[in-house]
Amino acid sequence: MGMRKLHILKFGGTSVGNLERINKVADIVAIYKRRKQLEVVVVVSAMGDTTDNLIELAKKVNPSPPERELDMLISTGEQVSGALLAMALHKKGIEAISFTGPQVGIITDVYHTKAKVLKIERERIEKELEKGKVVIVAGFQGVTPEREITTLGRGGSDLSAVALGVSLGAEICEIYTDVEGIFTADPRIVPEAVKIECITFDEMLELAAKGAQVLQTRAVELAKKFNLSLHVRSSFTKKEGTIIMEKKSILEEPVVRGIALATDEVKITVCNVPDRPGVAAHLFEPIAEEGINVDMIVQNVSHRKVTDISFTVNKNDAHRACAITKKVAKGLGAGRVVADEDIAKVSIVGVGMRSHSGVAAAVFKALAKNKINIEMISTSEINISCVVRKEEGEVAVNILHKAFGLGSGKKQTKNKRKK
Ligand code: ADP
Ligand code: ASP
Ligand code: MG
């Protein structure tokens, strides 16, 4: 793939959170354009909590608004920050032009609020880049072939940035956010978390999928697919952040790379299910048919020919999943269906776990020692997840972070020596 000297710069909600920040972002863009002499395509998120506020507004009018209209509403935030950034750049004497997703032909499928990018018509962007302009694109949005406005799922500006990077053949996609990079755990939850210099797509993908909101999972997936390196960094400092890339490391990988916390799942339990072949299929088939993803599943040990089945789904799907489950439970002659929102899922992630035994045992031991009850467990080659009570989620992350020695070793030795 012929590399051109083009960088995608993506700025998240906090980075463009107010006018002072937008001016700061303009300064950063100016460095790329003037000092580094690069072609620059900027992708912006909506200012601060704009998207959350718009969703709240919608729900006040209608608790389950038509998704088409929801997209009409929540896609507006990004247009505001894009236009303001263009104005800020003009004031600094830098030629810039802002666009919506539809204007630059970000074509998606028809699934409102979670649309997939099908293709990007590059002509308009290329034309403006040729004129030497900074091109600003509103993130998070696209348009169907029928000219309906869509959005790409929460955190979708990351996806806009990666998709544009792939389509335009960018050298790298720089994701400017409000933390200095990818840490061993969310630095807001674990103060000792350490910044990771370089991480593979696979590990980042797993961390994102398990709840580390710093990057949208689908964006990492796409970057991996097309081998487009990402650089996650802060718009508040000049420091280098974290590089996400495909690398064949010579050194041995750490066993555990990082820890993620997800608090957006709901546990649904069907009580007293008759214990006979085919029951699980009866329950999970109709849920799958509705396009609902089931994450973890636990079937309790059965005495007396009945059993409890619990599973988790995203909270956005919980309502529908519950309704289906109740129907099925009735048909099966099962008992009550209970939805539990007060759960959190703690996951440890690392490709080094593949070749190590005893990692799961160490997780269970650390949690047990701190009297944290594990309600569900799932494991893969590179991840172990435990469902715990929601109020214990952050504590559990801290415990595991310590148990696997992920904190800054340097700091600890220094402190000891001082004493
Ligand atoms: P943006 O608005 O820039 O897209 P997000 O809020 O989507 O920013 O993502 C950044 C946030 O992700 C950070 O403020 C941090 O709290 C959270 N986060 C979760 N896990 C991690 C992690 N492992 N490393 C860094 N940040 C993380
Ligand atoms: N503004 C959108 C959101 O809050 C997209 C993004 O910030 O990436 O989800
Ligand atoms: Mg984000």
GROMACS .gro file of C-alpha atoms and ligand atoms in nm:
model
  456
    1MET     CA    1   0.000   0.000   0.000
    2GLY     CA    2   0.154   0.330  -0.104
    3MET     CA    3   0.190   0.542   0.207
    4ARG     CA    4   0.123   0.910   0.178
    5LYS     CA    5   0.219   1.164   0.438
    6LEU     CA    6  -0.131   1.193   0.574
    7HIS     CA    7  -0.232   1.173   0.936
    8ILE     CA    8  -0.581   1.132   1.071
    9LEU     CA    9  -0.621   1.331   1.394
   10LYS     CA   10  -0.924   1.239   1.601
   11PHE     CA   11  -1.030   1.454   1.895
   12GLY     CA   12  -1.272   1.315   2.153
   13GLY     CA   13  -1.547   1.487   2.348
   14THR     CA   14  -1.335   1.625   2.632
   15SER     CA   15  -1.067   1.739   2.389
   16VAL     CA   16  -1.321   1.968   2.220
   17GLY     CA   17  -1.526   2.020   2.538
   18ASN     CA   18  -1.531   2.401   2.530
   19LEU     CA   19  -1.404   2.693   2.322
   20GLU     CA   20  -1.073   2.707   2.503
   21ARG     CA   21  -1.021   2.340   2.422
   22ILE     CA   22  -1.120   2.391   2.059
   23ASN     CA   23  -0.855   2.661   2.031
   24LYS     CA   24  -0.604   2.423   2.187
   25VAL     CA   25  -0.698   2.159   1.931
   26ALA     CA   26  -0.648   2.417   1.656
   27ASP     CA   27  -0.294   2.472   1.791
   28ILE     CA   28  -0.226   2.098   1.775
   29VAL     CA   29  -0.360   2.076   1.419
   30ALA     CA   30  -0.143   2.374   1.325
   31ILE     CA   31   0.170   2.186   1.432
   32TYR     CA   32   0.092   1.898   1.197
   33LYS     CA   33   0.009   2.129   0.911
   34ARG     CA   34   0.280   2.393   0.945
   35ARG     CA   35   0.573   2.235   1.125
   36LYS     CA   36   0.536   1.875   1.014
   37GLN     CA   37   0.402   1.971   0.669
   38LEU     CA   38   0.161   1.680   0.663
   39GLU     CA   39  -0.174   1.633   0.499
   40VAL     CA   40  -0.428   1.641   0.779
   41VAL     CA   41  -0.780   1.504   0.810
   42VAL     CA   42  -0.936   1.583   1.146
   43VAL     CA   43  -1.224   1.386   1.294
   44VAL     CA   44  -1.414   1.542   1.583
   45SER     CA   45  -1.655   1.417   1.848
   46ALA     CA   46  -1.936   1.623   1.992
   47MET     CA   47  -1.841   1.872   2.264
   48GLY     CA   48  -1.823   1.723   2.614
   49ASP     CA   49  -2.140   1.544   2.718
   50THR     CA   50  -2.342   1.665   2.419
   51THR     CA   51  -2.433   1.317   2.294
   52ASP     CA   52  -2.546   1.200   2.640
   53ASN     CA   53  -2.752   1.515   2.682
   54LEU     CA   54  -2.919   1.474   2.344
   55ILE     CA   55  -3.011   1.113   2.423
   56GLU     CA   56  -3.155   1.223   2.756
   57LEU     CA   57  -3.357   1.492   2.580
   58ALA     CA   58  -3.496   1.236   2.336
   59LYS     CA   59  -3.595   0.998   2.614
   60LYS     CA   60  -3.783   1.276   2.790
   61VAL     CA   61  -3.998   1.323   2.483
   62ASN     CA   62  -4.036   0.951   2.416
   63PRO     CA   63  -3.882   0.674   2.630
   64SER     CA   64  -3.825   0.462   2.320
   65PRO     CA   65  -3.778   0.711   2.037
   66PRO     CA   66  -3.777   0.592   1.674
   67GLU     CA   67  -3.414   0.514   1.597
   68ARG     CA   68  -3.417   0.711   1.275
   69GLU     CA   69  -3.513   1.026   1.462
   70LEU     CA   70  -3.263   0.949   1.737
   71ASP     CA   71  -2.991   0.947   1.471
   72MET     CA   72  -3.121   1.276   1.328
   73LEU     CA   73  -3.080   1.422   1.675
   74ILE     CA   74  -2.756   1.278   1.806
   75SER     CA   75  -2.567   1.327   1.480
   76THR     CA   76  -2.594   1.705   1.527
   77GLY     CA   77  -2.332   1.732   1.802
   78GLU     CA   78  -2.036   1.655   1.580
   79GLN     CA   79  -2.133   1.914   1.321
   80VAL     CA   80  -2.109   2.186   1.584
   81SER     CA   81  -1.756   2.101   1.699
   82GLY     CA   82  -1.637   2.057   1.340
   83ALA     CA   83  -1.758   2.399   1.228
   84LEU     CA   84  -1.617   2.570   1.538
   85LEU     CA   85  -1.279   2.406   1.486
   86ALA     CA   86  -1.274   2.523   1.124
   87MET     CA   87  -1.344   2.877   1.243
   88ALA     CA   88  -1.069   2.856   1.505
   89LEU     CA   89  -0.823   2.737   1.238
   90HIS     CA   90  -0.921   3.019   1.002
   91LYS     CA   91  -0.851   3.268   1.278
   92LYS     CA   92  -0.499   3.127   1.300
   93GLY     CA   93  -0.458   3.169   0.926
   94ILE     CA   94  -0.496   2.800   0.843
   95GLU     CA   95  -0.726   2.703   0.560
   96ALA     CA   96  -0.975   2.448   0.684
   97ILE     CA   97  -1.313   2.318   0.578
   98SER     CA   98  -1.558   2.116   0.784
   99PHE     CA   99  -1.795   1.851   0.657
  100THR     CA  100  -2.066   1.622   0.786
  101GLY     CA  101  -2.027   1.249   0.729
  102PRO     CA  102  -2.289   1.245   0.450
  103GLN     CA  103  -2.117   1.534   0.270
  104VAL     CA  104  -1.796   1.336   0.232
  105GLY     CA  105  -1.981   1.020   0.139
  106ILE     CA  106  -1.938   0.800   0.445
  107ILE     CA  107  -2.183   0.537   0.324
  108THR     CA  108  -2.329   0.297   0.581
  109ASP     CA  109  -2.584   0.020   0.608
  110VAL     CA  110  -2.935   0.098   0.730
  111TYR     CA  111  -2.907  -0.007   1.095
  112HIS     CA  112  -2.973   0.316   1.284
  113THR     CA  113  -2.766   0.389   1.597
  114LYS     CA  114  -2.521   0.108   1.513
  115ALA     CA  115  -2.459   0.139   1.142
  116LYS     CA  116  -2.164  -0.024   0.968
  117VAL     CA  117  -1.949   0.171   0.724
  118LEU     CA  118  -1.979   0.022   0.376
  119LYS     CA  119  -1.754   0.260   0.185
  120ILE     CA  120  -1.620   0.611   0.175
  121GLU     CA  121  -1.637   0.823  -0.138
  122ARG     CA  122  -1.303   0.997  -0.121
  123GLU     CA  123  -1.339   1.256  -0.401
  124ARG     CA  124  -1.456   1.551  -0.196
  125ILE     CA  125  -1.190   1.508   0.072
  126GLU     CA  126  -0.914   1.456  -0.185
  127LYS     CA  127  -1.016   1.771  -0.371
  128GLU     CA  128  -0.989   1.984  -0.059
  129LEU     CA  129  -0.662   1.820   0.051
  130GLU     CA  130  -0.517   1.902  -0.290
  131LYS     CA  131  -0.597   2.268  -0.226
  132GLY     CA  132  -0.383   2.240   0.085
  133LYS     CA  133  -0.674   2.259   0.325
  134VAL     CA  134  -0.718   2.087   0.655
  135VAL     CA  135  -1.026   1.870   0.614
  136ILE     CA  136  -1.247   1.833   0.920
  137VAL     CA  137  -1.504   1.554   0.927
  138ALA     CA  138  -1.783   1.516   1.182
  139GLY     CA  139  -1.728   1.178   1.349
  140PHE     CA  140  -1.988   0.919   1.448
  141GLN     CA  141  -2.210   0.967   1.143
  142GLY     CA  142  -2.276   0.846   0.794
  143VAL     CA  143  -2.552   0.814   0.539
  144THR     CA  144  -2.731   0.518   0.382
  145PRO     CA  145  -2.752   0.477   0.004
  146GLU     CA  146  -3.111   0.606   0.049
  147ARG     CA  147  -2.973   0.928   0.205
  148GLU     CA  148  -3.080   0.852   0.560
  149ILE     CA  149  -2.849   0.980   0.832
  150THR     CA  150  -2.705   0.707   1.056
  151THR     CA  151  -2.474   0.693   1.357
  152LEU     CA  152  -2.204   0.433   1.421
  153GLY     CA  153  -2.261   0.335   1.783
  154ARG     CA  154  -2.128   0.501   2.098
  155GLY     CA  155  -1.766   0.594   2.069
  156GLY     CA  156  -1.817   0.583   1.693
  157SER     CA  157  -1.592   0.878   1.613
  158ASP     CA  158  -1.302   0.638   1.665
  159LEU     CA  159  -1.451   0.426   1.389
  160SER     CA  160  -1.496   0.728   1.160
  161ALA     CA  161  -1.128   0.811   1.211
  162VAL     CA  162  -1.006   0.458   1.139
  163ALA     CA  163  -1.236   0.415   0.837
  164LEU     CA  164  -1.113   0.743   0.690
  165GLY     CA  165  -0.754   0.643   0.764
  166VAL     CA  166  -0.797   0.312   0.583
  167SER     CA  167  -0.978   0.465   0.291
  168LEU     CA  168  -0.734   0.753   0.240
  169GLY     CA  169  -0.423   0.544   0.303
  170ALA     CA  170  -0.309   0.738   0.608
  171GLU     CA  171   0.026   0.670   0.769
  172ILE     CA  172  -0.124   0.661   1.116
  173CYS     CA  173  -0.439   0.752   1.301
  174GLU     CA  174  -0.377   0.967   1.608
  175ILE     CA  175  -0.653   0.941   1.866
  176TYR     CA  176  -0.635   1.245   2.093
  177THR     CA  177  -0.824   1.194   2.418
  178ASP     CA  178  -0.823   1.294   2.785
  179VAL     CA  179  -0.572   1.036   2.913
  180GLU     CA  180  -0.208   0.995   2.810
  181GLY     CA  181  -0.257   0.664   2.638
  182ILE     CA  182  -0.366   0.309   2.707
  183PHE     CA  183  -0.301   0.216   3.069
  184THR     CA  184  -0.285  -0.121   3.247
  185ALA     CA  185  -0.630  -0.029   3.381
  186ASP     CA  186  -0.856   0.276   3.366
  187PRO     CA  187  -0.639   0.538   3.541
  188ARG     CA  188  -0.953   0.692   3.687
  189ILE     CA  189  -1.020   0.368   3.873
  190VAL     CA  190  -0.664   0.254   3.945
  191PRO     CA  191  -0.434   0.544   4.035
  192GLU     CA  192  -0.126   0.317   4.007
  193ALA     CA  193  -0.210   0.214   3.652
  194VAL     CA  194   0.087   0.242   3.417
  195LYS     CA  195   0.090   0.372   3.061
  196ILE     CA  196   0.165   0.103   2.804
  197GLU     CA  197   0.411   0.214   2.537
  198CYS     CA  198   0.309  -0.030   2.269
  199ILE     CA  199   0.027  -0.282   2.252
  200THR     CA  200  -0.084  -0.526   1.983
  201PHE     CA  201  -0.417  -0.503   1.805
  202ASP     CA  202  -0.523  -0.832   1.964
  203GLU     CA  203  -0.467  -0.717   2.321
  204MET     CA  204  -0.626  -0.380   2.257
  205LEU     CA  205  -0.921  -0.548   2.093
  206GLU     CA  206  -0.973  -0.769   2.395
  207LEU     CA  207  -0.939  -0.480   2.642
  208ALA     CA  208  -1.186  -0.269   2.444
  209ALA     CA  209  -1.433  -0.555   2.407
  210LYS     CA  210  -1.418  -0.619   2.781
  211GLY     CA  211  -1.508  -0.262   2.867
  212ALA     CA  212  -1.205  -0.030   2.837
  213GLN     CA  213  -1.398   0.252   2.673
  214VAL     CA  214  -1.088   0.441   2.562
  215LEU     CA  215  -1.129   0.298   2.209
  216GLN     CA  216  -1.439   0.169   2.036
  217THR     CA  217  -1.405  -0.207   1.978
  218ARG     CA  218  -1.517  -0.187   1.617
  219ALA     CA  219  -1.257   0.079   1.545
  220VAL     CA  220  -0.979  -0.148   1.675
  221GLU     CA  221  -1.119  -0.436   1.470
  222LEU     CA  222  -1.105  -0.230   1.152
  223ALA     CA  223  -0.756  -0.096   1.227
  224LYS     CA  224  -0.635  -0.454   1.278
  225LYS     CA  225  -0.799  -0.575   0.961
  226PHE     CA  226  -0.616  -0.315   0.753
  227ASN     CA  227  -0.307  -0.294   0.971
  228LEU     CA  228  -0.345   0.081   1.033
  229SER     CA  229  -0.143   0.179   1.339
  230LEU     CA  230  -0.310   0.391   1.604
  231HIS     CA  231  -0.151   0.635   1.845
  232VAL     CA  232  -0.366   0.706   2.150
  233ARG     CA  233  -0.249   1.020   2.328
  234SER     CA  234  -0.361   1.319   2.530
  235SER     CA  235  -0.465   1.652   2.384
  236PHE     CA  236  -0.368   1.806   2.719
  237THR     CA  237   0.006   1.728   2.702
  238LYS     CA  238   0.277   1.695   2.439
  239LYS     CA  239   0.382   1.350   2.562
  240GLU     CA  240   0.390   1.047   2.337
  241GLY     CA  241   0.103   0.810   2.404
  242THR     CA  242   0.050   0.444   2.325
  243ILE     CA  243   0.112   0.287   1.985
  244ILE     CA  244  -0.128   0.012   1.882
  245MET     CA  245   0.015  -0.200   1.605
  246GLU     CA  246   0.086  -0.544   1.472
  247LYS     CA  247   0.417  -0.645   1.616
  248LYS     CA  248   0.600  -0.967   1.646
  249SER     CA  249   0.778  -0.912   1.970
  250ILE     CA  250   1.106  -1.087   2.035
  251LEU     CA  251   1.076  -1.042   2.406
  252GLU     CA  252   0.840  -1.251   2.609
  253GLU     CA  253   0.506  -1.084   2.658
  254PRO     CA  254   0.381  -1.011   3.006
  255VAL     CA  255   0.125  -1.269   3.115
  256VAL     CA  256  -0.137  -1.011   3.200
  257ARG     CA  257  -0.141  -0.692   2.994
  258GLY     CA  258  -0.430  -0.507   3.148
  259ILE     CA  259  -0.759  -0.513   3.333
  260ALA     CA  260  -1.096  -0.391   3.213
  261LEU     CA  261  -1.425  -0.324   3.387
  262ALA     CA  262  -1.767  -0.338   3.224
  263THR     CA  263  -2.071  -0.204   3.406
  264ASP     CA  264  -2.312  -0.209   3.116
  265GLU     CA  265  -2.432  -0.567   3.142
  266VAL     CA  266  -2.742  -0.711   3.302
  267LYS     CA  267  -2.773  -1.063   3.441
  268ILE     CA  268  -3.095  -1.246   3.359
  269THR     CA  269  -3.177  -1.560   3.559
  270VAL     CA  270  -3.443  -1.818   3.480
  271CYS     CA  271  -3.526  -2.017   3.794
  272ASN     CA  272  -3.634  -2.379   3.814
  273VAL     CA  273  -3.581  -2.475   3.454
  274PRO     CA  274  -3.663  -2.842   3.390
  275ASP     CA  275  -3.327  -3.015   3.339
  276ARG     CA  276  -3.357  -3.196   3.008
  277PRO     CA  277  -3.185  -3.191   2.671
  278GLY     CA  278  -3.273  -2.902   2.441
  279VAL     CA  279  -3.368  -2.651   2.706
  280ALA     CA  280  -3.072  -2.420   2.640
  281ALA     CA  281  -3.143  -2.422   2.268
  282HIS     CA  282  -3.505  -2.331   2.333
  283LEU     CA  283  -3.399  -2.036   2.540
  284PHE     CA  284  -3.109  -1.895   2.342
  285GLU     CA  285  -3.235  -1.945   1.987
  286PRO     CA  286  -3.511  -1.683   2.003
  287ILE     CA  287  -3.272  -1.440   2.174
  288ALA     CA  288  -3.018  -1.485   1.896
  289GLU     CA  289  -3.290  -1.442   1.635
  290GLU     CA  290  -3.361  -1.098   1.780
  291GLY     CA  291  -2.998  -1.005   1.715
  292ILE     CA  292  -2.920  -0.991   2.086
  293ASN     CA  293  -2.570  -1.088   2.191
  294VAL     CA  294  -2.547  -1.312   2.496
  295ASP     CA  295  -2.216  -1.273   2.676
  296MET     CA  296  -2.176  -1.506   2.973
  297ILE     CA  297  -2.385  -1.812   3.054
  298VAL     CA  298  -2.399  -2.014   3.375
  299GLN     CA  299  -2.615  -2.315   3.446
  300ASN     CA  300  -2.627  -2.405   3.810
  301VAL     CA  301  -2.573  -2.760   3.929
  302SER     CA  302  -2.902  -2.933   3.921
  303HIS     CA  303  -3.054  -3.138   4.199
  304ARG     CA  304  -3.409  -3.262   4.177
  305LYS     CA  305  -3.420  -3.226   3.796
  306VAL     CA  306  -3.449  -2.846   3.790
  307THR     CA  307  -3.176  -2.591   3.736
  308ASP     CA  308  -3.121  -2.216   3.725
  309ILE     CA  309  -2.980  -2.063   3.407
  310SER     CA  310  -2.821  -1.718   3.419
  311PHE     CA  311  -2.682  -1.516   3.132
  312THR     CA  312  -2.573  -1.160   3.068
  313VAL     CA  313  -2.663  -0.918   2.790
  314ASN     CA  314  -2.589  -0.552   2.726
  315LYS     CA  315  -2.820  -0.326   2.922
  316ASN     CA  316  -2.953  -0.178   2.599
  317ASP     CA  317  -3.087  -0.523   2.506
  318ALA     CA  318  -3.193  -0.627   2.856
  319HIS     CA  319  -3.554  -0.522   2.821
  320ARG     CA  320  -3.611  -0.719   2.503
  321ALA     CA  321  -3.409  -1.017   2.624
  322CYS     CA  322  -3.616  -1.031   2.941
  323ALA     CA  323  -3.943  -1.024   2.752
  324ILE     CA  324  -3.833  -1.310   2.527
  325THR     CA  325  -3.702  -1.510   2.822
  326LYS     CA  326  -4.028  -1.475   3.010
  327LYS     CA  327  -4.218  -1.610   2.713
  328VAL     CA  328  -3.983  -1.905   2.671
  329ALA     CA  329  -3.979  -1.977   3.045
  330LYS     CA  330  -4.354  -2.003   3.044
  331GLY     CA  331  -4.347  -2.247   2.755
  332LEU     CA  332  -4.087  -2.461   2.930
  333GLY     CA  333  -4.275  -2.466   3.257
  334ALA     CA  334  -3.985  -2.290   3.427
  335GLY     CA  335  -4.009  -2.053   3.723
  336ARG     CA  336  -3.945  -1.683   3.768
  337VAL     CA  337  -3.727  -1.467   3.545
  338VAL     CA  338  -3.514  -1.215   3.734
  339ALA     CA  339  -3.312  -0.928   3.588
  340ASP     CA  340  -3.018  -0.804   3.793
  341GLU     CA  341  -2.859  -0.474   3.690
  342ASP     CA  342  -2.624  -0.452   3.985
  343ILE     CA  343  -2.341  -0.650   3.834
  344ALA     CA  344  -1.997  -0.564   3.703
  345LYS     CA  345  -1.763  -0.770   3.492
  346VAL     CA  346  -1.393  -0.761   3.568
  347SER     CA  347  -1.161  -0.900   3.300
  348ILE     CA  348  -0.789  -0.963   3.291
  349VAL     CA  349  -0.639  -0.966   2.943
  350GLY     CA  350  -0.307  -1.077   2.799
  351VAL     CA  351  -0.184  -1.285   2.506
  352GLY     CA  352   0.087  -1.417   2.741
  353MET     CA  353  -0.183  -1.609   2.928
  354ARG     CA  354  -0.187  -1.858   2.641
  355SER     CA  355   0.131  -2.019   2.760
  356HIS     CA  356   0.078  -1.986   3.133
  357SER     CA  357  -0.123  -2.201   3.365
  358GLY     CA  358  -0.258  -2.099   3.701
  359VAL     CA  359  -0.369  -1.751   3.596
  360ALA     CA  360  -0.735  -1.823   3.662
  361ALA     CA  361  -0.652  -1.972   3.999
  362ALA     CA  362  -0.455  -1.659   4.089
  363VAL     CA  363  -0.755  -1.442   3.995
  364PHE     CA  364  -0.993  -1.646   4.209
  365LYS     CA  365  -0.751  -1.653   4.501
  366ALA     CA  366  -0.697  -1.276   4.498
  367LEU     CA  367  -1.071  -1.207   4.488
  368ALA     CA  368  -1.146  -1.467   4.756
  369LYS     CA  369  -0.880  -1.324   4.987
  370ASN     CA  370  -1.066  -0.995   4.967
  371LYS     CA  371  -1.404  -1.158   5.021
  372ILE     CA  372  -1.534  -1.071   4.676
  373ASN     CA  373  -1.785  -1.327   4.558
  374ILE     CA  374  -1.763  -1.442   4.196
  375GLU     CA  375  -2.105  -1.500   4.039
  376MET     CA  376  -2.006  -1.600   3.687
  377ILE     CA  377  -1.681  -1.690   3.515
  378SER     CA  378  -1.576  -1.707   3.153
  379THR     CA  379  -1.233  -1.774   3.009
  380SER     CA  380  -1.062  -1.775   2.674
  381GLU     CA  381  -0.698  -1.818   2.575
  382ILE     CA  382  -0.626  -1.453   2.638
  383ASN     CA  383  -0.886  -1.345   2.891
  384ILE     CA  384  -1.052  -1.432   3.220
  385SER     CA  385  -1.374  -1.254   3.317
  386CYS     CA  386  -1.559  -1.261   3.647
  387VAL     CA  387  -1.898  -1.115   3.727
  388VAL     CA  388  -1.916  -0.957   4.072
  389ARG     CA  389  -2.153  -0.720   4.253
  390LYS     CA  390  -2.150  -0.379   4.086
  391GLU     CA  391  -2.036  -0.196   4.397
  392GLU     CA  392  -1.735  -0.427   4.421
  393GLY     CA  393  -1.627  -0.382   4.059
  394GLU     CA  394  -1.375  -0.102   4.106
  395VAL     CA  395  -1.228  -0.264   4.416
  396ALA     CA  396  -1.190  -0.590   4.226
  397VAL     CA  397  -1.002  -0.413   3.946
  398ASN     CA  398  -0.763  -0.261   4.199
  399ILE     CA  399  -0.710  -0.595   4.374
  400LEU     CA  400  -0.628  -0.776   4.051
  401HIS     CA  401  -0.409  -0.492   3.928
  402LYS     CA  402  -0.200  -0.533   4.243
  403ALA     CA  403  -0.215  -0.914   4.246
  404PHE     CA  404  -0.061  -0.931   3.899
  405GLY     CA  405   0.198  -0.663   3.976
  406LEU     CA  406   0.080  -0.428   3.704
  407GLY     CA  407   0.153  -0.109   3.899
  408SER     CA  408   0.470   0.086   3.837
  409GLY     CA  409   0.748  -0.132   3.979
  410LYS     CA  410   0.984   0.162   3.968
  411LYS     CA  411   0.770   0.375   4.192
  412GLN     CA  412   0.742   0.100   4.450
  413THR     CA  413   1.118   0.044   4.475
  414LYS     CA  414   1.180   0.415   4.502
  415ASN     CA  415   0.936   0.451   4.787
  416LYS     CA  416   1.093   0.161   4.971
  417ARG     CA  417   1.443   0.301   4.939
  418LYS     CA  418   1.341   0.639   5.069
  419LYS     CA  419   1.223   0.479   5.390
  420ADP     P1  420  -1.299   1.045   2.412
  420ADP     O1  421  -1.410   1.137   2.450
  420ADP     O2  422  -1.170   1.115   2.389
  420ADP     O3  423  -1.337   0.951   2.303
  420ADP     P2  424  -1.349   0.836   2.606
  420ADP     O4  425  -1.418   0.886   2.729
  420ADP     O5  426  -1.428   0.765   2.504
  420ADP     O6  427  -1.269   0.959   2.544
  420ADP     O7  428  -1.226   0.742   2.649
  420ADP     C1  429  -1.127   0.789   2.738
  420ADP     C2  430  -1.151   0.732   2.876
  420ADP     O8  431  -1.134   0.591   2.875
  420ADP     C3  432  -1.053   0.777   2.980
  420ADP     O9  433  -1.092   0.900   3.037
  420ADP     C4  434  -1.050   0.663   3.080
  420ADP    O10  435  -1.126   0.693   3.196
  420ADP     C5  436  -1.116   0.547   3.007
  420ADP     N1  437  -1.037   0.424   3.010
  420ADP     C6  438  -1.087   0.301   3.039
  420ADP     N2  439  -0.992   0.208   3.037
  420ADP     C7  440  -0.877   0.270   3.004
  420ADP     C8  441  -0.742   0.225   2.986
  420ADP     N3  442  -0.705   0.098   3.000
  420ADP     N4  443  -0.647   0.318   2.953
  420ADP     C9  444  -0.682   0.446   2.937
  420ADP     N5  445  -0.807   0.496   2.954
  420ADP    C10  446  -0.905   0.409   2.987
  421ASP     N1  447  -2.020   1.161   2.037
  421ASP     C1  448  -2.035   1.018   2.018
  421ASP     C2  449  -2.049   0.947   2.151
  421ASP     O1  450  -2.048   1.011   2.254
  421ASP     C3  451  -1.922   0.959   1.939
  421ASP     C4  452  -1.786   0.968   2.005
  421ASP     O2  453  -1.763   1.051   2.093
  421ASP     O3  454  -1.698   0.892   1.965
  421ASP     O4  455  -2.066   0.828   2.155
  422MG      MG  456  -1.444   0.768   2.294
   0.00000   0.00000   0.00000
